mmCIF file of C-alpha atoms and ligand atoms in Angstrom:
data_model
loop_
_atom_site.group_PDB
_atom_site.id
_atom_site.type_symbol
_atom_site.label_atom_id
_atom_site.label_comp_id
_atom_site.label_asym_id
_atom_site.label_seq_id
_atom_site.Cartn_x
_atom_site.Cartn_y
_atom_site.Cartn_z
ATOM 1 C CA UNK A 1 0.004 0.002 -0.516
ATOM 2 C CA UNK A 2 1.186 3.346 -0.848
ATOM 3 C CA UNK A 3 0.079 6.718 0.197
ATOM 4 C CA UNK A 4 -0.734 8.728 -2.614
ATOM 5 C CA UNK A 5 -0.164 12.415 -2.680
ATOM 6 C CA UNK A 6 -3.809 14.704 -2.858
ATOM 7 C CA UNK A 7 -4.336 17.356 -5.095
ATOM 8 C CA UNK A 8 -6.061 21.219 -4.407
ATOM 9 C CA UNK A 9 -7.291 23.992 -5.988
ATOM 10 C CA UNK A 10 -6.967 25.416 -8.591
ATOM 11 C CA UNK A 11 -6.210 22.531 -10.147
ATOM 12 C CA UNK A 12 -7.888 21.261 -13.461
ATOM 13 C CA UNK A 13 -8.519 17.859 -12.844
ATOM 14 C CA UNK A 14 -10.630 18.646 -9.565
ATOM 15 C CA UNK A 15 -13.167 20.187 -12.459
ATOM 16 C CA UNK A 16 -13.701 17.309 -14.774
ATOM 17 C CA UNK A 17 -16.454 14.774 -14.822
ATOM 18 C CA UNK A 18 -14.805 11.307 -13.930
ATOM 19 C CA UNK A 19 -14.469 8.287 -15.929
ATOM 20 C CA UNK A 20 -16.706 5.474 -14.959
ATOM 21 C CA UNK A 21 -15.619 1.949 -14.156
ATOM 22 C CA UNK A 22 -15.754 -0.875 -16.435
ATOM 23 C CA UNK A 23 -13.121 -3.882 -14.975
ATOM 24 C CA UNK A 24 -12.698 -3.992 -11.114
ATOM 25 C CA UNK A 25 -8.808 -4.788 -11.719
ATOM 26 C CA UNK A 26 -5.986 -5.710 -9.239
ATOM 27 C CA UNK A 27 -5.016 -2.273 -8.917
ATOM 28 C CA UNK A 28 -8.385 -1.266 -9.057
ATOM 29 C CA UNK A 29 -7.970 -3.022 -6.050
ATOM 30 C CA UNK A 30 -4.797 -2.328 -5.154
ATOM 31 C CA UNK A 31 -6.031 2.084 -5.434
ATOM 32 C CA UNK A 32 -9.114 1.523 -3.193
ATOM 33 C CA UNK A 33 -6.308 0.127 0.169
ATOM 34 C CA UNK A 34 -3.714 3.467 -0.683
ATOM 35 C CA UNK A 35 -6.997 5.755 -1.273
ATOM 36 C CA UNK A 36 -8.423 4.425 1.840
ATOM 37 C CA UNK A 37 -4.991 4.421 3.731
ATOM 38 C CA UNK A 38 -4.563 8.350 2.022
ATOM 39 C CA UNK A 39 -7.577 9.383 3.775
ATOM 40 C CA UNK A 40 -7.164 8.151 7.233
ATOM 41 C CA UNK A 41 -3.495 9.280 7.262
ATOM 42 C CA UNK A 42 -4.645 12.738 6.229
ATOM 43 C CA UNK A 43 -7.381 12.527 8.201
ATOM 44 C CA UNK A 44 -9.781 12.917 6.426
ATOM 45 C CA UNK A 45 -13.782 11.271 6.479
ATOM 46 C CA UNK A 46 -13.644 10.398 2.501
ATOM 47 C CA UNK A 47 -11.320 11.057 0.050
ATOM 48 C CA UNK A 48 -12.823 10.882 -4.376
ATOM 49 C CA UNK A 49 -9.630 9.179 -7.097
ATOM 50 C CA UNK A 50 -10.074 12.525 -9.334
ATOM 51 C CA UNK A 51 -8.178 14.323 -5.868
ATOM 52 C CA UNK A 52 -5.319 12.407 -6.227
ATOM 53 C CA UNK A 53 -5.354 12.466 -9.625
ATOM 54 C CA UNK A 54 -7.103 10.096 -11.209
ATOM 55 C CA UNK A 55 -10.623 11.562 -12.689
ATOM 56 C CA UNK A 56 -12.338 8.176 -12.296
ATOM 57 C CA UNK A 57 -15.677 7.532 -10.598
ATOM 58 C CA UNK A 58 -13.956 5.487 -7.566
ATOM 59 C CA UNK A 59 -14.486 6.934 -4.222
ATOM 60 C CA UNK A 60 -14.091 6.292 -0.086
ATOM 61 C CA UNK A 61 -14.959 7.007 2.945
ATOM 62 C CA UNK A 62 -15.307 6.437 6.598
ATOM 63 C CA UNK A 63 -17.798 8.506 8.513
ATOM 64 C CA UNK A 64 -17.620 6.021 11.736
ATOM 65 C CA UNK A 65 -13.998 8.094 12.501
ATOM 66 C CA UNK A 66 -15.421 10.702 14.206
ATOM 67 C CA UNK A 67 -17.422 8.801 16.903
ATOM 68 C CA UNK A 68 -15.405 5.496 18.508
ATOM 69 C CA UNK A 69 -12.226 4.580 17.805
ATOM 70 C CA UNK A 70 -13.600 1.408 15.893
ATOM 71 C CA UNK A 71 -13.172 1.970 11.168
ATOM 72 C CA UNK A 72 -15.720 1.473 9.192
ATOM 73 C CA UNK A 73 -14.077 1.805 5.924
ATOM 74 C CA UNK A 74 -17.199 2.355 3.459
ATOM 75 C CA UNK A 75 -15.797 1.788 -1.265
ATOM 76 C CA UNK A 76 -17.632 2.798 -3.539
ATOM 77 C CA UNK A 77 -17.928 2.394 -7.101
ATOM 78 C CA UNK A 78 -19.610 4.365 -9.865
ATOM 79 C CA UNK A 79 -22.115 6.135 -6.955
ATOM 80 C CA UNK A 80 -25.283 7.297 -8.173
ATOM 81 C CA UNK A 81 -27.725 9.167 -6.130
ATOM 82 C CA UNK A 82 -31.234 7.800 -6.606
ATOM 83 C CA UNK A 83 -33.957 9.809 -3.861
ATOM 84 C CA UNK A 84 -32.652 12.028 -2.331
ATOM 85 C CA UNK A 85 -35.282 13.107 0.976
ATOM 86 C CA UNK A 86 -36.431 16.760 1.355
ATOM 87 C CA UNK A 87 -35.606 16.974 4.763
ATOM 88 C CA UNK A 88 -32.109 18.898 5.199
ATOM 89 C CA UNK A 89 -29.227 19.407 7.694
ATOM 90 C CA UNK A 90 -26.829 21.501 8.062
ATOM 91 C CA UNK A 91 -22.892 20.618 9.135
ATOM 92 C CA UNK A 92 -19.517 22.199 8.762
ATOM 93 C CA UNK A 93 -17.588 21.059 5.453
ATOM 94 C CA UNK A 94 -14.387 21.160 4.813
ATOM 95 C CA UNK A 95 -12.674 19.084 1.544
ATOM 96 C CA UNK A 96 -9.258 17.693 1.335
ATOM 97 C CA UNK A 97 -8.290 18.798 -1.725
ATOM 98 C CA UNK A 98 -9.211 23.209 0.277
ATOM 99 C CA UNK A 99 -6.708 22.742 2.598
ATOM 100 C CA UNK A 100 -7.617 25.287 6.011
ATOM 101 C CA UNK A 101 -11.404 26.165 5.004
ATOM 102 C CA UNK A 102 -14.737 25.130 5.690
ATOM 103 C CA UNK A 103 -18.334 26.537 6.039
ATOM 104 C CA UNK A 104 -21.376 25.290 6.656
ATOM 105 C CA UNK A 105 -23.610 24.060 3.728
ATOM 106 C CA UNK A 106 -26.976 23.223 3.432
ATOM 107 C CA UNK A 107 -27.820 19.688 2.237
ATOM 108 C CA UNK A 108 -30.414 16.968 1.932
ATOM 109 C CA UNK A 109 -30.179 14.833 4.939
ATOM 110 C CA UNK A 110 -31.174 10.996 3.840
ATOM 111 C CA UNK A 111 -29.960 10.120 0.360
ATOM 112 C CA UNK A 112 -29.753 6.897 -1.235
ATOM 113 C CA UNK A 113 -27.244 5.643 -3.163
ATOM 114 C CA UNK A 114 -26.816 2.776 -5.614
ATOM 115 C CA UNK A 115 -22.533 2.095 -6.345
ATOM 116 C CA UNK A 116 -21.053 -0.873 -7.379
ATOM 117 C CA UNK A 117 -19.240 -2.323 -3.743
ATOM 118 C CA UNK A 118 -15.516 -3.450 -4.007
ATOM 119 C CA UNK A 119 -16.001 -6.500 -5.507
ATOM 120 C CA UNK A 120 -17.711 -5.621 -8.422
ATOM 121 C CA UNK A 121 -22.104 -5.589 -6.981
ATOM 122 C CA UNK A 122 -24.254 -3.945 -7.348
ATOM 123 C CA UNK A 123 -25.427 -2.171 -4.165
ATOM 124 C CA UNK A 124 -27.895 0.203 -1.777
ATOM 125 C CA UNK A 125 -27.487 2.186 0.758
ATOM 126 C CA UNK A 126 -29.051 4.545 2.152
ATOM 127 C CA UNK A 127 -27.541 7.310 4.087
ATOM 128 C CA UNK A 128 -28.461 9.704 6.925
ATOM 129 C CA UNK A 129 -26.367 11.887 9.232
ATOM 130 C CA UNK A 130 -22.377 12.903 9.036
ATOM 131 C CA UNK A 131 -22.327 9.798 5.970
ATOM 132 C CA UNK A 132 -25.065 11.251 3.736
ATOM 133 C CA UNK A 133 -23.122 14.554 3.656
ATOM 134 C CA UNK A 134 -19.673 12.972 2.864
ATOM 135 C CA UNK A 135 -21.411 10.831 -0.003
ATOM 136 C CA UNK A 136 -23.138 13.400 -1.312
ATOM 137 C CA UNK A 137 -19.747 15.803 -0.500
ATOM 138 C CA UNK A 138 -17.312 12.497 -3.067
ATOM 139 C CA UNK A 139 -20.373 12.196 -5.130
ATOM 140 C CA UNK A 140 -19.339 15.877 -6.683
ATOM 141 C CA UNK A 141 -15.847 15.770 -6.655
ATOM 142 C CA UNK A 142 -16.797 12.620 -9.041
ATOM 143 C CA UNK A 143 -18.417 15.391 -11.341
ATOM 144 C CA UNK A 144 -15.810 18.526 -11.073
ATOM 145 C CA UNK A 145 -18.081 19.906 -8.558
ATOM 146 C CA UNK A 146 -16.841 20.880 -5.014
ATOM 147 C CA UNK A 147 -18.556 22.483 -1.405
ATOM 148 C CA UNK A 148 -17.591 26.006 -2.201
ATOM 149 C CA UNK A 149 -20.076 25.621 -5.177
ATOM 150 C CA UNK A 150 -22.777 26.345 -2.668
ATOM 151 C CA UNK A 151 -21.314 29.576 -1.668
ATOM 152 C CA UNK A 152 -22.444 32.481 -2.783
ATOM 153 C CA UNK A 153 -20.173 33.600 -6.061
ATOM 154 C CA UNK A 154 -18.205 36.447 -3.479
ATOM 155 C CA UNK A 155 -17.035 33.477 -1.250
ATOM 156 C CA UNK A 156 -16.030 31.198 -3.421
ATOM 157 C CA UNK A 157 -14.578 33.567 -5.602
ATOM 158 C CA UNK A 158 -12.829 34.985 -2.336
ATOM 159 C CA UNK A 159 -11.525 31.770 -1.510
ATOM 160 C CA UNK A 160 -10.220 30.770 -5.266
ATOM 161 C CA UNK A 161 -8.198 33.733 -5.334
ATOM 162 C CA UNK A 162 -6.038 32.531 -2.064
ATOM 163 C CA UNK A 163 -5.151 29.825 -3.480
ATOM 164 C CA UNK A 164 -4.740 30.778 -7.080
ATOM 165 C CA UNK A 165 -2.308 33.162 -4.649
ATOM 166 C CA UNK A 166 -1.021 30.654 -2.313
ATOM 167 C CA UNK A 167 0.216 27.895 -5.466
ATOM 168 C CA UNK A 168 2.062 30.706 -7.141
ATOM 169 C CA UNK A 169 4.057 31.618 -3.682
ATOM 170 C CA UNK A 170 5.302 28.281 -3.448
ATOM 171 C CA UNK A 171 6.555 27.516 -6.837
ATOM 172 C CA UNK A 172 8.618 31.144 -6.580
HETATM 173 NI NI1 NI B 1 -13.961 16.853 -0.834
#
């Protein structure tokens, strides 16, 4: 297993519409484990493949970490939101690709997600609470959407500008 480098905004890969996965190869299985390891190391509660510069439809999550010590990793291949609750919930979100920036984001409280698991079997899962928010945040990544896109244009532009400046500064 290996830790992968996490890319940050304004890297254009984070804005790509990611490619669906067709075959579950040994390389893909290794990548899933690498992503989990990278997520736990960060630490984060979710990670999408484009965040490690691989624009394919693969996400890993562990929303249990915050509540107790027991790990509960979830791997989803080609995940799609099948239905969303009318009820909404608000969480303060952050993103490993937008370090040290947090904002309250409102999303549907419960979503039903269809996906293939690490063995290629079709699954459906009702995701609520923290997992509900995490899975929507990660699926957004596969569509090139970031949580700052839910902010006002003024706030979003301010964040993007700050990171563009920081990136320039490190090149010098
Ligand atoms: Ni993120």
